[in-house]
mmCIF file of C-alpha atoms in Angstrom:
data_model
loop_
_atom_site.group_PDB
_atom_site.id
_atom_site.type_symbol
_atom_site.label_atom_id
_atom_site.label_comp_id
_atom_site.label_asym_id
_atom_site.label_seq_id
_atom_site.Cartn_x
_atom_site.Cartn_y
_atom_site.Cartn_z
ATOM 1 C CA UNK A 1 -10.390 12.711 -10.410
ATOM 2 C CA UNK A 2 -11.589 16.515 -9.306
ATOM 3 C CA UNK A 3 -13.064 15.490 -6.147
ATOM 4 C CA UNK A 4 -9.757 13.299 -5.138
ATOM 5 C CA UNK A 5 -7.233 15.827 -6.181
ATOM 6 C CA UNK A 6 -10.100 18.316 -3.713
ATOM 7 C CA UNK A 7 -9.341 15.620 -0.944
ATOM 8 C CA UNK A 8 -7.444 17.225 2.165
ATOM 9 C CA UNK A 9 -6.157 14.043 3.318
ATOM 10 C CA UNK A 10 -4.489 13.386 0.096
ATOM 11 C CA UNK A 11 -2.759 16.200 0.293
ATOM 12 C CA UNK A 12 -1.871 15.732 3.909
ATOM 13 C CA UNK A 13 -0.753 12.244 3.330
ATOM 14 C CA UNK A 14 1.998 13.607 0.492
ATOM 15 C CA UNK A 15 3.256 16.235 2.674
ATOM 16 C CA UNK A 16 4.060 14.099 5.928
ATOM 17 C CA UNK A 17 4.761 11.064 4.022
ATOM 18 C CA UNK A 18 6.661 13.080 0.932
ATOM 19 C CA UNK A 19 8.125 16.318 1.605
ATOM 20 C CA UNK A 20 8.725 15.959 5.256
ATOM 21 C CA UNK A 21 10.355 13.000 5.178
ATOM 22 C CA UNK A 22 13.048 14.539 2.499
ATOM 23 C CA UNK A 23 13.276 17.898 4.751
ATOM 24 C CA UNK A 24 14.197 16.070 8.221
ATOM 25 C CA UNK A 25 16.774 13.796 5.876
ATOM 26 C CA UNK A 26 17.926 17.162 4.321
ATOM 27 C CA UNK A 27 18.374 18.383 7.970
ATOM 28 C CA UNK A 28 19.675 15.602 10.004
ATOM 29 C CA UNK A 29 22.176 13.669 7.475
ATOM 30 C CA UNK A 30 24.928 16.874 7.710
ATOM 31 C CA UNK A 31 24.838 16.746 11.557
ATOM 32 C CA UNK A 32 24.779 12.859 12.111
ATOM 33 C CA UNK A 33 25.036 10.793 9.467
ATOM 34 C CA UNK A 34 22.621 8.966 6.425
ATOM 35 C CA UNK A 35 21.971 6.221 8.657
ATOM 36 C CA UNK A 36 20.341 8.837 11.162
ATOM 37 C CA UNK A 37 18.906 10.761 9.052
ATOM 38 C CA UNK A 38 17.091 7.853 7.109
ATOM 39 C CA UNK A 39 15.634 6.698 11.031
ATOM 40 C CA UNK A 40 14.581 10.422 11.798
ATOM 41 C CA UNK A 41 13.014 10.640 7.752
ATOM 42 C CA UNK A 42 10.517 7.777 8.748
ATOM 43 C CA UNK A 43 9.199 9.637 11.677
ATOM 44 C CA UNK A 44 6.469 12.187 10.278
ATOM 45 C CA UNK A 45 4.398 9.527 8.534
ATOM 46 C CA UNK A 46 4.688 7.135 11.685
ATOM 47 C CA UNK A 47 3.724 9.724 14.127
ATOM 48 C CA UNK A 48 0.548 10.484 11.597
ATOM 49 C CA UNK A 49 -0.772 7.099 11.731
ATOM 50 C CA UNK A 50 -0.560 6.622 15.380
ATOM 51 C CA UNK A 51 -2.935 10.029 15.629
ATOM 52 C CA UNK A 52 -4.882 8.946 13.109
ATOM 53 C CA UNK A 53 -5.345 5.367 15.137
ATOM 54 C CA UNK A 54 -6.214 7.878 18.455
ATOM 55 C CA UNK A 55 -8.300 9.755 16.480
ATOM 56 C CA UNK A 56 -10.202 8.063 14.470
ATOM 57 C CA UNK A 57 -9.125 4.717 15.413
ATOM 58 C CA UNK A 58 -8.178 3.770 11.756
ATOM 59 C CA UNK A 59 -4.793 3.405 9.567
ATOM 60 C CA UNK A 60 -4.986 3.470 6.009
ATOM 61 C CA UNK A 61 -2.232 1.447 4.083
ATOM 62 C CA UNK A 62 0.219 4.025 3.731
ATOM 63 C CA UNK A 63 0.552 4.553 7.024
ATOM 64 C CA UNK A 64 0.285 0.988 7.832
ATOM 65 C CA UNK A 65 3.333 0.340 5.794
ATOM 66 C CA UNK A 66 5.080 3.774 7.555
ATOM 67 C CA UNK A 67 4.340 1.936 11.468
ATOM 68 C CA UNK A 68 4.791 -1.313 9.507
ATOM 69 C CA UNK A 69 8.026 -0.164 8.033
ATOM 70 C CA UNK A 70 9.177 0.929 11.327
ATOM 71 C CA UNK A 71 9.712 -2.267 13.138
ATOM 72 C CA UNK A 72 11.263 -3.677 9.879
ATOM 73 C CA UNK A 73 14.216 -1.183 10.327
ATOM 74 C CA UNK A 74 14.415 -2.360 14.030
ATOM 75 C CA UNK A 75 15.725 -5.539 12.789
ATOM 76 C CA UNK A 76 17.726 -4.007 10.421
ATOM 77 C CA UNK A 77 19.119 -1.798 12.540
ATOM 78 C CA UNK A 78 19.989 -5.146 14.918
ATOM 79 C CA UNK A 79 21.524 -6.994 12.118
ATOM 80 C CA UNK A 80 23.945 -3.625 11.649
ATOM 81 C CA UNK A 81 21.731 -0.689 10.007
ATOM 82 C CA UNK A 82 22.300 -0.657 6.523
ATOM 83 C CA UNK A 83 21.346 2.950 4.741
ATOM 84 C CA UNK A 84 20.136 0.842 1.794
ATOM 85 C CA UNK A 85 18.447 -1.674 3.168
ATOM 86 C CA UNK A 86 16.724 0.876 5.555
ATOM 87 C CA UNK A 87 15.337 2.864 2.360
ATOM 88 C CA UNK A 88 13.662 -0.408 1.352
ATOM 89 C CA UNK A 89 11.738 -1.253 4.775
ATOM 90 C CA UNK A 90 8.561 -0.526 3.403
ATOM 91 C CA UNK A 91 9.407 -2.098 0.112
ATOM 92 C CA UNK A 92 10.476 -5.287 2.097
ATOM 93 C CA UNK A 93 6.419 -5.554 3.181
ATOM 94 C CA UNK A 94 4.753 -4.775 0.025
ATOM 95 C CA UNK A 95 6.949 -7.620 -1.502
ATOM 96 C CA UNK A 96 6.583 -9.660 0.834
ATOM 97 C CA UNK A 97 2.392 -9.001 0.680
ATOM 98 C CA UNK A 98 2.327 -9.388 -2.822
ATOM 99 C CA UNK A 99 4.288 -12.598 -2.883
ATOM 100 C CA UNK A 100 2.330 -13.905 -0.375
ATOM 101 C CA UNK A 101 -0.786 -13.232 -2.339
ATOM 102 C CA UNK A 102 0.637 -14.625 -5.386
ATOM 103 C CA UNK A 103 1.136 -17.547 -3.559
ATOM 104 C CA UNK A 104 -3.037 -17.875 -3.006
ATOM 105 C CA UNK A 105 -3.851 -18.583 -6.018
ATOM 106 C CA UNK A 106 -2.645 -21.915 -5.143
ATOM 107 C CA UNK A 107 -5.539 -21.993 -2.913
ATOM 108 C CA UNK A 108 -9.769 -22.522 -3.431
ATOM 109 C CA UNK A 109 -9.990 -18.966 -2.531
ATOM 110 C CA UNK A 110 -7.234 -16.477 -3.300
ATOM 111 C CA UNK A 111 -6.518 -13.540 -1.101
ATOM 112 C CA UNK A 112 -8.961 -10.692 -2.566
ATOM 113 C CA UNK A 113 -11.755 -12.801 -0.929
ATOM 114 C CA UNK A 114 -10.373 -14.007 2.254
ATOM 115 C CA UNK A 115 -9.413 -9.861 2.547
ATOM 116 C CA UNK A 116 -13.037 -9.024 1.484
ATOM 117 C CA UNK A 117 -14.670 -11.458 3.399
ATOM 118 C CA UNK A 118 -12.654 -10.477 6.875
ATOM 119 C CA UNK A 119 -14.022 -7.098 5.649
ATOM 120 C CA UNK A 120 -17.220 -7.522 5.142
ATOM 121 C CA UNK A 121 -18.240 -9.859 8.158
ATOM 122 C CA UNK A 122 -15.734 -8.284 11.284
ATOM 123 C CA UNK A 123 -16.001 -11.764 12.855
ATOM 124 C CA UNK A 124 -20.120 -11.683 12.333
ATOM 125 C CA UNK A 125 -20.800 -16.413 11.013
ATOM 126 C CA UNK A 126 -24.223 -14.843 9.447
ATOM 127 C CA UNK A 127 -22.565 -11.874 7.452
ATOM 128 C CA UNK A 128 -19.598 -14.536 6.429
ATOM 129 C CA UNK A 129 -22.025 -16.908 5.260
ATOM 130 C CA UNK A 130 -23.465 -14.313 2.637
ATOM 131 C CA UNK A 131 -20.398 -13.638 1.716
ATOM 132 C CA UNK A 132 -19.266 -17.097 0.893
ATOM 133 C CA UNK A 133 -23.063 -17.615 -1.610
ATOM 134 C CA UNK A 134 -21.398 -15.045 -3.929
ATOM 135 C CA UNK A 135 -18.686 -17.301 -4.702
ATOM 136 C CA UNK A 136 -21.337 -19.188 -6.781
ATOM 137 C CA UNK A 137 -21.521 -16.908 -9.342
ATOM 138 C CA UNK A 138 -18.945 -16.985 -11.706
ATOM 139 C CA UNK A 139 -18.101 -13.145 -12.605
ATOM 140 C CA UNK A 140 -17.753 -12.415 -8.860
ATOM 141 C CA UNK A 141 -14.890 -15.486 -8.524
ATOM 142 C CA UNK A 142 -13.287 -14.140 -11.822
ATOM 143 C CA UNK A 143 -13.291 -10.244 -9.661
ATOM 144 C CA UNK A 144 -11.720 -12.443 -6.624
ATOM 145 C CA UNK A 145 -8.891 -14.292 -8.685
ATOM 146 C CA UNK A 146 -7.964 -10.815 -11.270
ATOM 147 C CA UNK A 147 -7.892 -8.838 -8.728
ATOM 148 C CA UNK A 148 -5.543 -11.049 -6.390
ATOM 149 C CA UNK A 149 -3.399 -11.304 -9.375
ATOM 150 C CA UNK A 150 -3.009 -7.551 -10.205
ATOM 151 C CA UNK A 151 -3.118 -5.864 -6.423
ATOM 152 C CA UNK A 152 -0.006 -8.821 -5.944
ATOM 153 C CA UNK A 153 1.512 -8.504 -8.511
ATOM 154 C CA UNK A 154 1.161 -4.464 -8.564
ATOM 155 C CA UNK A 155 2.813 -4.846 -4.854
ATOM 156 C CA UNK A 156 5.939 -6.767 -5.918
ATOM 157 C CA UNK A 157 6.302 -4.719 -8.944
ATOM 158 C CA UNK A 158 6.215 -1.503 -6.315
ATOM 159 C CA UNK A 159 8.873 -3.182 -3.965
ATOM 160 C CA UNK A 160 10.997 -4.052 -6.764
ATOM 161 C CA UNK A 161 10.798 -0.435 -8.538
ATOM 162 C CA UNK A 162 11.503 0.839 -5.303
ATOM 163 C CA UNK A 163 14.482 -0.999 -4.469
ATOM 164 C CA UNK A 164 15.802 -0.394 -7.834
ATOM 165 C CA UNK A 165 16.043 2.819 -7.227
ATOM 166 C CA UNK A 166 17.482 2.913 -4.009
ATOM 167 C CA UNK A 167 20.488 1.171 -4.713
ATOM 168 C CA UNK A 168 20.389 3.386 -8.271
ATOM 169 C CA UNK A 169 20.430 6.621 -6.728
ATOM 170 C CA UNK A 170 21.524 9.344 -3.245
ATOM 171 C CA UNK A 171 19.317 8.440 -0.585
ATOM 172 C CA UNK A 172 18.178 12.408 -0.691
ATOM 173 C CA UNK A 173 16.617 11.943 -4.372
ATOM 174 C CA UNK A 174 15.247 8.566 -3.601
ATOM 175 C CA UNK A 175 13.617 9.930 -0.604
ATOM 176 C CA UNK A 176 11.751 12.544 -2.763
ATOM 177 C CA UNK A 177 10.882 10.034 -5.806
ATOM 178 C CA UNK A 178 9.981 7.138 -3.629
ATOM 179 C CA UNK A 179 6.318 8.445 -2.302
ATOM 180 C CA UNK A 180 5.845 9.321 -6.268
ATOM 181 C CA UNK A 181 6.261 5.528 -7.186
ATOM 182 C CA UNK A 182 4.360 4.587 -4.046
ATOM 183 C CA UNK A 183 1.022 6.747 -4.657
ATOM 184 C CA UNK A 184 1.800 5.866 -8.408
ATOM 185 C CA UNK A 185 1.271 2.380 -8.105
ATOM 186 C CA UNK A 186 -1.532 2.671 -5.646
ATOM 187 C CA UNK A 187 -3.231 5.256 -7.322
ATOM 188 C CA UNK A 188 -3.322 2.291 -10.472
ATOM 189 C CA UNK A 189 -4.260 -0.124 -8.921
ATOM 190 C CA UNK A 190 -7.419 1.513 -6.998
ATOM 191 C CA UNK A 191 -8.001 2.996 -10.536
ATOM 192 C CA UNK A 192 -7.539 -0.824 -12.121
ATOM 193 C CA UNK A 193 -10.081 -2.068 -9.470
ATOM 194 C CA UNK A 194 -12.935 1.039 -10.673
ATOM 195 C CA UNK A 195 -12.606 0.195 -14.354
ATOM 196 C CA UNK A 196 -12.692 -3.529 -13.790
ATOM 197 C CA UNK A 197 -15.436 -3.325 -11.384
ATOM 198 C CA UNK A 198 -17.350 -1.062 -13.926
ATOM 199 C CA UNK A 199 -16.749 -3.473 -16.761
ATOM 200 C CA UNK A 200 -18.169 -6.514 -15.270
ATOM 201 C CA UNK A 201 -21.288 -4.708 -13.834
ATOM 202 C CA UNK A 202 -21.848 -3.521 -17.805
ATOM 203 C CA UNK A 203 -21.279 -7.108 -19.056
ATOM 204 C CA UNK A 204 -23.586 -8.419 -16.424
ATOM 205 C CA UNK A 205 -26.326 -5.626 -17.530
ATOM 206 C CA UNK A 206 -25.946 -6.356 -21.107
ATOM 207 C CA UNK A 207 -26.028 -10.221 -20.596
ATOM 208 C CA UNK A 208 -28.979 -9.656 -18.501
#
């Protein structure tokens, strides 16, 4: 917990993707309008992940859903700009992601390892074909199938907290609770994935 709370990027990330977000909204919405003001609010955290894709030639998935989010309120703002329905853009992805992963388990494989094998082989048949023996063992397709059910359903949960509270409250105040509930349910979910992870290598050492 120390050395992710030490983490300058963290840090980073809640500034442009938190507080400046709320200060442009704070800014713009007196001079022209919520609707705006909400367009201008989603600028800080898109222009970080385009440097971060010049830079480093990477997005992480906050920033993802930020450029991601982006093009969602282009058709919103085509279909005649709703405030509320622009607060939700992002929301309107992570839903849709984790209803779409739901939706997997249906399948042989569910999402976690088509996502982890696209991963782990970047297009290379050898690397995907040690990927695919570890569906063999049965711990590592119980990791695949939990964790496709929690990451999903952790997504829709998000999206549906989030629109909650958009239609609940000013766009101001959601504007600075909305990156808590974001990071919140991240931050669970990455910390679901360690313990889990953990627990099965201990059961596989003890049963060994």
């Amino acid at each position: 917990m120390k050395r992710i709370l030490r983490n300058p990027q963290l840090w980073l990330d809640l500034l442009v993707s938190g507080l400046l977000p709320w200060l442009v909204y704070q800014w713009v919405e007196p001079r022209y309008g919520e609707v705006r003001a909400l367009w201008c609010s989603a600028l800080p955290p898109a222009v970080l992940a385009v440097i971060e894709l010049i830079l480093v030639r990477r997005v992480d998935v906050i920033s993802a859903l930020s450029l991601g989010g982006i093009g969602v309120s282009l058709l919103i703002d085509g279909t005649g700009g709703d405030a509320r329905m622009i607060l939700v853009r992002e929301s309107i992805l992570t839903g849709a992601i984790g209803v779409m992963g739901l939706l997997t388990l249906l399948w042989r494989r569910p999402a976690a390892f088509l996502l982890a094998r696209a991963a782990y082989s970047r297009g290379d048949v050898d690397r995907g074909g040690q990927f695919d023996a570890n569906w063999q063992h049965v711990p590592f397709r119980r990791l695949m199938w939990m964790m496709t059910v929690v990451w999903s359903g952790g997504l829709v949960l998000e999206a549906v907290l989030r629109t909650a509270l958009a239609w609940r409250v000013p766009a101001d105040r959601f504007l600075a609770l909305s990156p808590f509930v974001q990071y919140g349910t991240f931050a669970l979910l990455f910390a679901w994935t360690w313990w889990y992870g953990r627990r099965l290598r201990t059961a596989q050492s003890v049963g060994a």
